[in-house]
Tab-separated table of C-alpha atoms and ligand atoms in Angstrom:
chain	number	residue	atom	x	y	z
M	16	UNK	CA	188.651	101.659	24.971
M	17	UNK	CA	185.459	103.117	25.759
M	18	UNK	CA	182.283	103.152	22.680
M	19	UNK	CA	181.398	106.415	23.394
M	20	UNK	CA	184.633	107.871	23.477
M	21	UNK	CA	185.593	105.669	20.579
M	22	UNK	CA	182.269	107.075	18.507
M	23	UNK	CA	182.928	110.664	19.591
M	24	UNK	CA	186.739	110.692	17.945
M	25	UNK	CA	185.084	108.579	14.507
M	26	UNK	CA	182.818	111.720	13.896
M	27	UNK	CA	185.622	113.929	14.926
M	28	UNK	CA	187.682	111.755	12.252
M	29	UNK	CA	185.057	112.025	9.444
M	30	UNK	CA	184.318	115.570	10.340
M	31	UNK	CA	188.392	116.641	9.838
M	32	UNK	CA	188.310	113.933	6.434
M	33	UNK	CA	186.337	115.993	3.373
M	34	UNK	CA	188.808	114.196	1.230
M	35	UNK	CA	191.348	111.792	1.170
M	36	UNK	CA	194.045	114.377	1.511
M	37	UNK	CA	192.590	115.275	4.704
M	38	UNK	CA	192.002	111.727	6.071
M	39	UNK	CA	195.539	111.096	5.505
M	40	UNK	CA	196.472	114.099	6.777
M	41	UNK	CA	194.744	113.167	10.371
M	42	UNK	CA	196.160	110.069	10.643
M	43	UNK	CA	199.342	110.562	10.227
M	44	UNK	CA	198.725	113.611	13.217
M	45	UNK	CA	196.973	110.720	15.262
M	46	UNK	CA	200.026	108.120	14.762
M	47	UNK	CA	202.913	110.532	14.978
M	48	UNK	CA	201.604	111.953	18.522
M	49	UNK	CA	201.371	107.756	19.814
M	50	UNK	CA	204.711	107.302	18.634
M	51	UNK	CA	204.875	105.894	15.079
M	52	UNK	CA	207.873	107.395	13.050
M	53	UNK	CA	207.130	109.182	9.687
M	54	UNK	CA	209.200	107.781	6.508
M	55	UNK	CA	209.587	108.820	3.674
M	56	UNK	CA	209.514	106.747	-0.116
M	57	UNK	CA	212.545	109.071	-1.058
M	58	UNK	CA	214.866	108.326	1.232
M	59	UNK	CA	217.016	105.502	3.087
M	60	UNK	CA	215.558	104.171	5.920
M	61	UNK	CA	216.649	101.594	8.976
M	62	UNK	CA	213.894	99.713	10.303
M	63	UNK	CA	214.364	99.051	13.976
M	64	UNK	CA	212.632	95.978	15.440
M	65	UNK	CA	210.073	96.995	18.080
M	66	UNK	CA	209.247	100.324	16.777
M	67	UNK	CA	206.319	101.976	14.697
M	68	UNK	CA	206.784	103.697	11.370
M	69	UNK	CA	204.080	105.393	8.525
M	70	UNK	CA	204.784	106.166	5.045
M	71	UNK	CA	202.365	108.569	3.123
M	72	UNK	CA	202.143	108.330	-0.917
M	73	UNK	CA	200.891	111.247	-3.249
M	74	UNK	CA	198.858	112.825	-0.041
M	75	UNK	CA	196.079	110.552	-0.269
M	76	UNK	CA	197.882	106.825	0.627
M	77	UNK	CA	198.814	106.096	3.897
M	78	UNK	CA	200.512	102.728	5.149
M	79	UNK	CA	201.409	102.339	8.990
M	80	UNK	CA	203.377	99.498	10.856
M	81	UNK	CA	204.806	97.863	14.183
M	82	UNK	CA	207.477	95.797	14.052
M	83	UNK	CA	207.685	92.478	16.242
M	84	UNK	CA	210.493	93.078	18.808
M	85	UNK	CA	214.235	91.108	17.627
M	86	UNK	CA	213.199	87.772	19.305
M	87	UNK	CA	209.611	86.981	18.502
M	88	UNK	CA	209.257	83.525	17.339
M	89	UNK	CA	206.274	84.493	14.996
M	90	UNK	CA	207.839	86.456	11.933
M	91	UNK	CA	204.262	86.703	10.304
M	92	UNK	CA	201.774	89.690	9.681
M	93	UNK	CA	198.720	91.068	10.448
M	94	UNK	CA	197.304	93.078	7.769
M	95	UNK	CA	194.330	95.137	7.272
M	96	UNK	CA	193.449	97.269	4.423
M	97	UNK	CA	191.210	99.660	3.918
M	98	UNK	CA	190.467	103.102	1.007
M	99	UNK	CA	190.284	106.716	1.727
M	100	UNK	CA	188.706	107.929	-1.152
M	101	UNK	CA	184.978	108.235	-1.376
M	102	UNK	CA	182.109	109.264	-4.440
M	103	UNK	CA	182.286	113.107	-5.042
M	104	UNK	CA	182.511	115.881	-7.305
M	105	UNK	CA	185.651	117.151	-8.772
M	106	UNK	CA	185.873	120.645	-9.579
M	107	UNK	CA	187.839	121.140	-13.093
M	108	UNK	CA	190.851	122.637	-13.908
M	109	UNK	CA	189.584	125.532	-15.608
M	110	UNK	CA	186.333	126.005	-13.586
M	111	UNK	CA	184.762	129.098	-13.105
M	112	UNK	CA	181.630	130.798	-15.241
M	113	UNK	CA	179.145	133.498	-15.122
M	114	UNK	CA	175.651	132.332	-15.900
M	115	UNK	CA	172.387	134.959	-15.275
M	116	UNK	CA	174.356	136.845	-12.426
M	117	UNK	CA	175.338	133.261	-10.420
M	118	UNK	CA	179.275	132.243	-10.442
M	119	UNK	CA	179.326	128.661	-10.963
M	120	UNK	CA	182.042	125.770	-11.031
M	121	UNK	CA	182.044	122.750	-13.490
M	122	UNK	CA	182.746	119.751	-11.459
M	123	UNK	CA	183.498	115.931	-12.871
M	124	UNK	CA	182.188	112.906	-11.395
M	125	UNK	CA	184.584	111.149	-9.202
M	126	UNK	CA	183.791	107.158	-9.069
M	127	UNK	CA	179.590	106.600	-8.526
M	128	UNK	CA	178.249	108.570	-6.449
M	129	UNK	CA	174.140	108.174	-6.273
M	130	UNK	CA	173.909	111.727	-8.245
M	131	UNK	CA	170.446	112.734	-6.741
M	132	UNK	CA	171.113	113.086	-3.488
M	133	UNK	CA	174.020	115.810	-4.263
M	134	UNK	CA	170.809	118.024	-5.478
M	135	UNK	CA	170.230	120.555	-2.346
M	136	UNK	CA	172.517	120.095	-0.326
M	137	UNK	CA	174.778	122.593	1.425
M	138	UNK	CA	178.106	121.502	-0.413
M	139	UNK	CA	181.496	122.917	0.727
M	140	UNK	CA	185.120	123.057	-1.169
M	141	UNK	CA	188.316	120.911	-0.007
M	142	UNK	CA	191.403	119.843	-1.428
M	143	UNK	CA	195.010	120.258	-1.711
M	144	UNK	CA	195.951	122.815	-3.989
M	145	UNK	CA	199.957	123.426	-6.138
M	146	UNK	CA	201.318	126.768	-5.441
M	147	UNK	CA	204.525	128.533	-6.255
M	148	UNK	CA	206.141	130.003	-3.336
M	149	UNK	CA	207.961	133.401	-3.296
M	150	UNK	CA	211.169	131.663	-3.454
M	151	UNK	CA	210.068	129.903	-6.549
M	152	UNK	CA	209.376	126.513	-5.122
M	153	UNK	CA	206.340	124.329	-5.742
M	154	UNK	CA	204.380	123.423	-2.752
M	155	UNK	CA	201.359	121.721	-1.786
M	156	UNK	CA	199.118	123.181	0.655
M	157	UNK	CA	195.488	121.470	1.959
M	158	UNK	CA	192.474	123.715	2.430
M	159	UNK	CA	188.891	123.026	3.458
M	160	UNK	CA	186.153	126.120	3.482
M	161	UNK	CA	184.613	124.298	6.343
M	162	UNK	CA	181.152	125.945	5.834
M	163	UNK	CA	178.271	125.811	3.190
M	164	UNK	CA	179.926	127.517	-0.167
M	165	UNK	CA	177.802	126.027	-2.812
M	166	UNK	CA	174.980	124.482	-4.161
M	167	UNK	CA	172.918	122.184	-6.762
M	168	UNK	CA	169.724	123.608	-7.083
M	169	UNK	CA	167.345	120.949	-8.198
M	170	UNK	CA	164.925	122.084	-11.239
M	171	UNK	CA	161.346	122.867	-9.670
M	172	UNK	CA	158.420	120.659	-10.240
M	173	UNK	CA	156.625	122.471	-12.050
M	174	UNK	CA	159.123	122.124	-15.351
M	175	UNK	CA	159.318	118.781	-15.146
M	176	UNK	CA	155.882	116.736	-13.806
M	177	UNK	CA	157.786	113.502	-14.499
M	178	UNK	CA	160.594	114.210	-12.045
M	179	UNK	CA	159.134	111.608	-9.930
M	180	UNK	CA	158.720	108.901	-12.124
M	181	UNK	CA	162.942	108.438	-12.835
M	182	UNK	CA	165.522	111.189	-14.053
M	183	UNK	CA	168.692	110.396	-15.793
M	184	UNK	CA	170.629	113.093	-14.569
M	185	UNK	CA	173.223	114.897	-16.959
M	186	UNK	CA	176.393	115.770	-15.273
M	187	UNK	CA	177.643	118.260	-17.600
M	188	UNK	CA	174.504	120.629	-17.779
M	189	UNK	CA	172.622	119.584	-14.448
M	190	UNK	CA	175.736	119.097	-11.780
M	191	UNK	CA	176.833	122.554	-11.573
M	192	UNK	CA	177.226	123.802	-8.340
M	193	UNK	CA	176.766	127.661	-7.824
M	194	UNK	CA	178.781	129.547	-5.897
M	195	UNK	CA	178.514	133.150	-5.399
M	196	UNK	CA	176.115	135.695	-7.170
M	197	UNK	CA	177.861	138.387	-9.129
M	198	UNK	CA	177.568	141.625	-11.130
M	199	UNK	CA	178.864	142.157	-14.601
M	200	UNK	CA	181.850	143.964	-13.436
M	201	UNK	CA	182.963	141.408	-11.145
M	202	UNK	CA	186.359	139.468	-12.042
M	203	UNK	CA	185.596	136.203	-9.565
M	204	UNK	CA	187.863	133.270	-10.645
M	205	UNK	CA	188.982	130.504	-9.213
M	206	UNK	CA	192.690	131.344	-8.611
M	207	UNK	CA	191.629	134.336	-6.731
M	208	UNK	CA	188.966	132.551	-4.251
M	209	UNK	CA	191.477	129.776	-3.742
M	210	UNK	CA	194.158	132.580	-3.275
M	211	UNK	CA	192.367	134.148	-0.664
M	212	UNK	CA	191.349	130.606	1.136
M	213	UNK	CA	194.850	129.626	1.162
M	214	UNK	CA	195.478	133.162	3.279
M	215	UNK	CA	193.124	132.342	5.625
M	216	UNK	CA	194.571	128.921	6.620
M	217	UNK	CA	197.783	129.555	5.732
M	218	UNK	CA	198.781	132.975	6.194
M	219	UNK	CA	202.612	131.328	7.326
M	220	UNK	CA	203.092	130.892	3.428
M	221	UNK	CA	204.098	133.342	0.808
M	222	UNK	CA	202.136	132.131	-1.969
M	223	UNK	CA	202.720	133.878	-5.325
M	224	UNK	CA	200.660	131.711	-7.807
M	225	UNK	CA	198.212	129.033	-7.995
M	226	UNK	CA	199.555	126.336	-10.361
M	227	UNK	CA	196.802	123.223	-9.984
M	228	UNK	CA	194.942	121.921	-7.579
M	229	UNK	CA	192.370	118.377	-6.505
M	230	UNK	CA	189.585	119.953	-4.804
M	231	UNK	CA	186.251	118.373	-4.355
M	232	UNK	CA	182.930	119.328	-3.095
M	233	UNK	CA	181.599	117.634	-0.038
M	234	UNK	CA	178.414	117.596	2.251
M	235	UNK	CA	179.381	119.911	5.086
M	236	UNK	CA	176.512	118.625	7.747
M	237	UNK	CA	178.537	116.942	10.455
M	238	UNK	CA	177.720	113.648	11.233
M	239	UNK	CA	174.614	112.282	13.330
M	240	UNK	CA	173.223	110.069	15.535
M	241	UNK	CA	170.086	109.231	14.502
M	242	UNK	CA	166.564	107.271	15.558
M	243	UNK	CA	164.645	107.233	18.908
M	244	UNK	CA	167.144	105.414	20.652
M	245	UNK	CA	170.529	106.827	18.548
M	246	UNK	CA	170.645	103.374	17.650
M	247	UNK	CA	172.129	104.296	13.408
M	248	UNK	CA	174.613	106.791	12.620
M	249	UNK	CA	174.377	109.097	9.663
M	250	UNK	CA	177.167	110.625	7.931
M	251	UNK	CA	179.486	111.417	4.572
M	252	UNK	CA	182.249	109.352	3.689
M	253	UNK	CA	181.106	106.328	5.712
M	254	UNK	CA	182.667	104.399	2.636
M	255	UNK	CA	185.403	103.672	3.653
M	256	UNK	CA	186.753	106.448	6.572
M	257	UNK	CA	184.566	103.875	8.891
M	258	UNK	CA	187.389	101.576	8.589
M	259	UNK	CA	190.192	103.409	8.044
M	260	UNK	CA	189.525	104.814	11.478
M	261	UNK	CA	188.877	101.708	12.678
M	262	UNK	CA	192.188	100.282	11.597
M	263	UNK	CA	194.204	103.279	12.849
M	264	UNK	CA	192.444	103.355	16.195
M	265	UNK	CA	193.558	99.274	17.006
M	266	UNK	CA	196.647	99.936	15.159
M	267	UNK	CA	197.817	103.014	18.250
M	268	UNK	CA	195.736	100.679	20.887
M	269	UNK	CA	197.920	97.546	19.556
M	270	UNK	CA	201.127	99.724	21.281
M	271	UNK	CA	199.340	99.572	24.365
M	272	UNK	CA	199.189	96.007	24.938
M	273	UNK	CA	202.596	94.723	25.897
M	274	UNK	CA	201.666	91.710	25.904
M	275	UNK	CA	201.045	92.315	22.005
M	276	UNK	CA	204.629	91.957	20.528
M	277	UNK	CA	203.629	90.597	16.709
M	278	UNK	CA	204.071	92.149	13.164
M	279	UNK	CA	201.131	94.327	11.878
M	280	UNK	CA	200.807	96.628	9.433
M	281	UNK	CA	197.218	99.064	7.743
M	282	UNK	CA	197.345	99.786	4.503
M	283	UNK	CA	194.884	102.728	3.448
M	284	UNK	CA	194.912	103.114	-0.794
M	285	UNK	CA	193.341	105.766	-2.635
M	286	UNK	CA	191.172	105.819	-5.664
M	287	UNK	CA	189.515	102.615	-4.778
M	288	UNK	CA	186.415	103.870	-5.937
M	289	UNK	CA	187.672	104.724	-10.073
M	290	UNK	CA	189.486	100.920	-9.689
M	291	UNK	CA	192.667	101.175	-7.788
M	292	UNK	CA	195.031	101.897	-10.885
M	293	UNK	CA	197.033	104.437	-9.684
M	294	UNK	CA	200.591	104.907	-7.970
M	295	UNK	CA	198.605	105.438	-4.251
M	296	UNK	CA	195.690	102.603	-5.380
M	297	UNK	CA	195.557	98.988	-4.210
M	298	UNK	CA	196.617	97.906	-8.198
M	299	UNK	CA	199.854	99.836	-7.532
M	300	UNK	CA	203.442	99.385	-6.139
M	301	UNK	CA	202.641	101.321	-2.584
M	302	UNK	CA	202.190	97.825	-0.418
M	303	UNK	CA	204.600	95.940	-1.961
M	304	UNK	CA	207.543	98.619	-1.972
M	305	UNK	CA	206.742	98.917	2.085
M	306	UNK	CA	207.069	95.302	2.344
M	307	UNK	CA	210.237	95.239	0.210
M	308	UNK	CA	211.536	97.574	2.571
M	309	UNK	CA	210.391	95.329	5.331
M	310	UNK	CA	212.026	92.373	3.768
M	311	UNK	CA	213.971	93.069	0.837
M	312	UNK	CA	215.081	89.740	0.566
M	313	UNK	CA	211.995	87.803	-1.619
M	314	UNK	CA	212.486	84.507	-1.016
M	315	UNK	CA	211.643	85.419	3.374
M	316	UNK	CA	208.670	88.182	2.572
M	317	UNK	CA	207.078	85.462	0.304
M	318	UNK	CA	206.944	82.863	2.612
M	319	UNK	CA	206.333	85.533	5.596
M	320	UNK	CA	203.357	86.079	3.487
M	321	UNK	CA	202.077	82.964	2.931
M	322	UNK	CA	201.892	82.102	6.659
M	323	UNK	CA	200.231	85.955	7.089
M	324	UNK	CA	196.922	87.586	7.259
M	325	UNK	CA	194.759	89.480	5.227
M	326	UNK	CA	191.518	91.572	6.693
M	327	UNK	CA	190.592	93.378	3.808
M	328	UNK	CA	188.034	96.160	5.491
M	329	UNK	CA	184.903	97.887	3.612
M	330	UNK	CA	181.716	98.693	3.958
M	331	UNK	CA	179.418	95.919	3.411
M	332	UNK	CA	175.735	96.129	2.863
M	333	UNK	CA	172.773	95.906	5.505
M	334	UNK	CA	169.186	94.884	4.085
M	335	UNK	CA	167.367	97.729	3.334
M	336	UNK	CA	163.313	97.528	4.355
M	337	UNK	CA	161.986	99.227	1.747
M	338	UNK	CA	163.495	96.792	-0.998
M	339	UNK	CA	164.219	93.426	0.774
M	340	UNK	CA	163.806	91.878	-2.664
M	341	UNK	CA	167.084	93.468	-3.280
M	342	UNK	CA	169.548	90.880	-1.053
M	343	UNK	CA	169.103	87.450	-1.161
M	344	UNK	CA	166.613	86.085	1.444
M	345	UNK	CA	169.237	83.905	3.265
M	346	UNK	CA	171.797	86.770	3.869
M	347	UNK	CA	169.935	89.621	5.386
M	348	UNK	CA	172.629	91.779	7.696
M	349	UNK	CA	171.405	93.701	10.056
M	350	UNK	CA	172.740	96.901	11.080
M	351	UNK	CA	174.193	96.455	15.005
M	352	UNK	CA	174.319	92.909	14.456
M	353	UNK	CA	178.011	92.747	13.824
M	354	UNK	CA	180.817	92.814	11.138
M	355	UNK	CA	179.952	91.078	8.207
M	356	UNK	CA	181.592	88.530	6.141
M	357	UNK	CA	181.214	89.242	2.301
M	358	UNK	CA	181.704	85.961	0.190
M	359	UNK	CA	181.025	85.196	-3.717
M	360	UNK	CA	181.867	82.270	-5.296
M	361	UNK	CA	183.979	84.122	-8.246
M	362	UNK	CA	186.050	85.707	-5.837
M	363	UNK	CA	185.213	89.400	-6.341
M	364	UNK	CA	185.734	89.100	-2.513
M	365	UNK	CA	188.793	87.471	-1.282
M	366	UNK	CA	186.893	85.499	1.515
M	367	UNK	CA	187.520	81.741	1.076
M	368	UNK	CA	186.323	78.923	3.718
M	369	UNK	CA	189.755	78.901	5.875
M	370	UNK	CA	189.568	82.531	5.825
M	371	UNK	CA	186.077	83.272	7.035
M	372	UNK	CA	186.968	80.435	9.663
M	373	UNK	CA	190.146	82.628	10.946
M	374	UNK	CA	188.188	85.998	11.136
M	375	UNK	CA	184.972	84.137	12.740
M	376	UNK	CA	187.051	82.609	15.057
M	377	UNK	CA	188.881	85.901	15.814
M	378	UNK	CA	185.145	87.654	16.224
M	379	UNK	CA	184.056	85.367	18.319
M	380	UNK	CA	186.663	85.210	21.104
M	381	UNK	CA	186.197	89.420	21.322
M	382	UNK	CA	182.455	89.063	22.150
M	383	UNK	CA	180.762	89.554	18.810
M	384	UNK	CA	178.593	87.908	16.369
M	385	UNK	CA	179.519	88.165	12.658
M	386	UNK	CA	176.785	88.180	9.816
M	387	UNK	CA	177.400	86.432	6.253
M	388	UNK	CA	177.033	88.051	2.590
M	389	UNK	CA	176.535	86.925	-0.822
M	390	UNK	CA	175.039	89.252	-3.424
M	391	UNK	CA	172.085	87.871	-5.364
M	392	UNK	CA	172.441	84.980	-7.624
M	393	UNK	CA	171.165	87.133	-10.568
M	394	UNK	CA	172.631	89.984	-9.741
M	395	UNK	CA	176.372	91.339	-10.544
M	396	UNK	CA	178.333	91.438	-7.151
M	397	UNK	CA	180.879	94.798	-5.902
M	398	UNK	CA	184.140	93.919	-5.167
M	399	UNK	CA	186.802	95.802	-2.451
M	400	UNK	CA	190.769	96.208	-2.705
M	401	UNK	CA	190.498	92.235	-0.830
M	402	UNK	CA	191.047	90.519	-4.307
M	403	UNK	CA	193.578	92.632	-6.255
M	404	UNK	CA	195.912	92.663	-2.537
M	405	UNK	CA	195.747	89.015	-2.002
M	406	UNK	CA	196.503	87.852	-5.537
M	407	UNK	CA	199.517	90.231	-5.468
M	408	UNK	CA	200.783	89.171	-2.460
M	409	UNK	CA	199.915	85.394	-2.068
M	410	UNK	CA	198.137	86.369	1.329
M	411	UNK	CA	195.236	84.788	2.447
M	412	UNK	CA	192.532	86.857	2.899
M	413	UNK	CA	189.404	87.790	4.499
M	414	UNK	CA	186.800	90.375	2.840
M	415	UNK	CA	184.433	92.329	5.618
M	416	UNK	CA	182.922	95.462	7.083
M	417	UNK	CA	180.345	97.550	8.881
M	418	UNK	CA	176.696	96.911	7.660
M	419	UNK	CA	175.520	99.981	5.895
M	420	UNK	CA	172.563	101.189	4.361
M	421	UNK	CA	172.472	104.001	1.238
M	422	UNK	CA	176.247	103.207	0.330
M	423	UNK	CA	177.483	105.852	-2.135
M	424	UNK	CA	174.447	108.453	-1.401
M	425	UNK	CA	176.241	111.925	-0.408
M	426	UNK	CA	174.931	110.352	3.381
M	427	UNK	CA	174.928	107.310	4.424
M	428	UNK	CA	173.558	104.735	7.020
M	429	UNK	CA	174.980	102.663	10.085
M	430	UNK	CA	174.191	101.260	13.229
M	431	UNK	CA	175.979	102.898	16.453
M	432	UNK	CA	177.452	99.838	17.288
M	433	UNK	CA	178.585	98.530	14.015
M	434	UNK	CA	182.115	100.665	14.237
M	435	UNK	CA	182.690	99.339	17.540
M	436	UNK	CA	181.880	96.006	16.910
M	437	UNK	CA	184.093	96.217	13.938
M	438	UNK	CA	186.655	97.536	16.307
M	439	UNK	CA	186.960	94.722	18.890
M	440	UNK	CA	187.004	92.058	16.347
M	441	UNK	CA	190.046	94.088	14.917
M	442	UNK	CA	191.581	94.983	18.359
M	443	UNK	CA	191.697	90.881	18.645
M	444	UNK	CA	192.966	89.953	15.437
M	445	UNK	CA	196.099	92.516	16.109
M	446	UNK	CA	196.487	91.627	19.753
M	447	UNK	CA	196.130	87.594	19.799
M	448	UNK	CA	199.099	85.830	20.686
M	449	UNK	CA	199.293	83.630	17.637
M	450	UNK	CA	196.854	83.572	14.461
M	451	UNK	CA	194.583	80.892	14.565
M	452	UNK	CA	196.272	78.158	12.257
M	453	UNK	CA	194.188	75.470	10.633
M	454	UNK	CA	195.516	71.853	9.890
M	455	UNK	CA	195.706	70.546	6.580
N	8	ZN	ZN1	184.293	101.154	-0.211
C-alpha cells in the first residue's frame, strides 16, 4: 500500500467518524465490500475456516476476524485492539432552551476532554437517534449535520481580566452551545430539528416520533496537514480512530497476502474513555463471547490464548517543546520517529519485557524504528484497554501507538508518517509466517 493513498482514506475515515456510531458504521462498509461476512450476537452462526466475519455491538463496538484455513499448523491469534470513542459533548435528553433570543442545548461531558479548546469553535451535531416507525417499530437511524450548527462563545476579555492567568471552567453554566437565534413566538425543540435532519438523510423512512437519541457535538474542520513541509497532521478524534483505521486497513490488506494464512482478529470497544464498563467496552463480555464462538470449547481457547498475541493500540504521547519538563528526560518520542512502546512498572500498560521484545522484533523486520515510554516517576501514568484485555484473557500483551501531541484537545497533533509507520509494523505482525517465540 501506498502512504499517500493510505493518508488520503485515514482523513476520509476520520472525516465520515464524528462519533463512534459512525466509525463503526464505516468499517463495517469498508470490510463488507473486501469480503468479511457480517454476524450477528443474536443469532446462530457457522464459522467456516478460511473466511472473514465482523460482529457489531450496541452501534458503537466493532470486532472483525480471519480464520486460518482447515490445515494450518499454527492455531494461535493475532490480536489488536483498539477504542472508538473519543472526549466530547453530549447533548441531554431534554435539551433545548431559550435564553435572550439564542436557542441553546445543554450538553454533558463525555470522558476528559481539555474543555477550553471546545470554546469557538464551529461545532456540528451527530449521533444515532430512536425513532418509532409508522408501522410502530423502534428503529435506530444515524445522522450527522455535516456543517457548522453551533457554538461556545467564549466570555470577552473585558469581563474577566484574569482569563489568562487559569479558568476553571463550569460545564453546566459555561458549556452551552448555541444553536439558532429565535423570536418569542418560535416553538424550536429538539424533536423537531432532529425530525427534520432525519428527513434529509433519510427520507426512505417513515418516521412518526422521536423516542431518544446519543448525539454529540463535534469539531466539523476536516482534518489537515500541517507545517512547512506537511510533516504533522492535525485533526479530531485522533484518539483512537488513528488506530482503529490502522487496524482495519492491515486487517482487509492481511486477505491480500496469500501467503498470510494465520488467525487474526481487531477488536474496536467503546467507551474507553469513561473506563470501559459497559456491554460494548473492553471491561465487558464483547471479546470474550466472539472468542467463545470461535472456540466454545475452554479448555482449547485458553491455551490458544496463551500461545497468542496481544497489540493493544492507542495513542501514545510525543514530547511537547513548550513543556519538556513534562516527560521524563530519557523517554522523549518524537513525532515521525515511529510507533512507540508505552511501559510502567505497575502495569497500567500491559507491555512486559518478552512483549516489547515480540513487537520490536516485529517493527524492526518492516523497516521501522520504535521509540520507548514511561510516564514520569512522580507523576500518575494513563492507562489503555491493554491491561483490562490481557488479564481477562491470559494473553500476552503489548501496549503502543502513534506519538501525539495535545491528546484530548477538540484537535490534536501527529506526524504524517506516524500512521504509516504504525501501519507497516501492524501489516507485519498480521502477515509473518509464525510469531516470534522466545525460549524459556
Ligand atoms: Zn485513547
Amino acid at each position: 500500500m501506498q502512504e499517500d493513498r493510505f493518508t488520503q482514506d485515514f482523513f476520509q475515515f476520520l472525516q465520515a467518524s464524528p462519533t463512534p456510531f459512525h466509525a463503526v458504521s464505516f468499517m463495517a462498509a469498508k470490510l463488507r465490500e473486501s469480503g468479511f461476512h457480517e454476524l450477528c450476537e443474536t443469532r446462530p452462526c457457522e464459522l467456516l475456516a478460511g473466511n472473514s466475519y465482523f460482529i457489531i455491538r450496541d452501534n458503537g463496538a466493532l470486532a472483525a476476524f480471519t480464520l486460518a484455513s482447515s490445515n494450518v499448523a499454527d492455531p494461535s491469534f493475532r490480536i489488536m485492539g483498539t477504542h472508538t470513542d473519543s472526549p466530547a459533548l453530549q447533548i441531554k435528553p431534554l435539551a433545548g432552551k431559550a435564553s435572550h433570543s439564542f436557542f441553546q442545548l445543554g450538553v454533558e461531558v463525555y470522558g476528559g476532554p481539555l474543555l477550553s479548546t471546545w470554546f469557538d469553535r464551529e461545532l456540528s451535531i451527530a449521533g444515532r437517534v430512536v425513532c418509532r416507525t409508522s408501522e410502530g417499530a423502534l428503529t435506530t437511524l444515524l445522522i450527522d449535520f455535516k456543517r457548522p450548527v453551533a457554538i461556545i462563545p467564549s466570555l470577552a476579555i473585558h469581563f474577566d481580566r484574569e482569563a489568562n492567568k487559569g479558568h476553571a471552567i463550569n460545564k453546566q453554566k459555561e458549556l452551552v452551545p448555541i444553536l439558532s437565534q429565535i423570536t418569542e413566538d418560535d416553538s424550536l425543540n429538539i424533536s423537531s430539528i432532529l425530525a427534520e435532519q432525519i428527513q434529509k438523510e433519510h427520507s426512505n423512512r417513515k418516521v412518526e416520533a422521536i423516542i431518544s437519541f446519543d448525539l454529540f457535538c463535534y469539531d466539523c474542520q476536516p482534518p489537515s496537514f500541517l507545517g512547512l513541509g506537511n510533516e504533522f497532521i492535525s485533526a479530531s478524534r485522533l484518539d483512537n480512530l488513528l488506530s482503529c483505521f490502522v487496524g482495519y486497513s492491515a486487517m482487509i490488506e492481511a486477505l491480500k497476502d496469500t501467503q498470510a494464512d494465520n488467525n487474526r482478529l481487531l477488536i474496536c470497544n467503546n467507551h474507553e474513555e469513561i473506563g470501559s464498563l459497559t456491554a460494548a467496552g473492553a471491561k465487558g463480555s464483547f471479546l470474550h463471547s466472539i472468542l467463545g464462538r470461535i472456540m466454545p470449547d475452554p479448555v482449547t481457547r485458553d491455551r490458544t490464548l496463551h500461545g497468542s498475541f496481544f497489540i493493544s493500540m492507542d495513542n501514545a504521547h510525543g514530547v511537547h517543546p513548550n513543556f519538556s519538563d513534562k516527560s521524563d528526560p530519557d523517554h522523549t518520542p518524537l513525532l515521525n520517529h515511529g510507533p512507540v512502546i508505552k511501559s510502567n512498572a505497575n502495569q497500567s500498560y500491559a507491555t512486559t519485557s518478552i512483549s516489547g521484545a515480540i513487537y520490536k522484533t516485529i517493527a524492526t523486520e518492516a523497516g521501522v524504528t520504535t521509540q520507548d515510554f514511561v510516564m514520569r516517576s512522580d507523576m500518575a501514568c494513563g492507562s489503555t484497554i491493554g491491561p483490562q484485555t490481557s488479564a481477562l484473557l491470559g494473553i500476552p500483551t503489548v501496549d503502543i501507538g502513534a506519538p501525539t501531541l495535545a491528546m484530548h484537545s477538540i484537535r490534536e497533533m501527529t506526524g504524517s508518517h506516524d500512521p504509516f509507520l504504525l501501519y507497516r509494523t501492524i501489516n507485519r505482525f498480521l502477515t509473518r509466517k509464525r510469531l516470534p517465540q522466545t525460549e524459556g
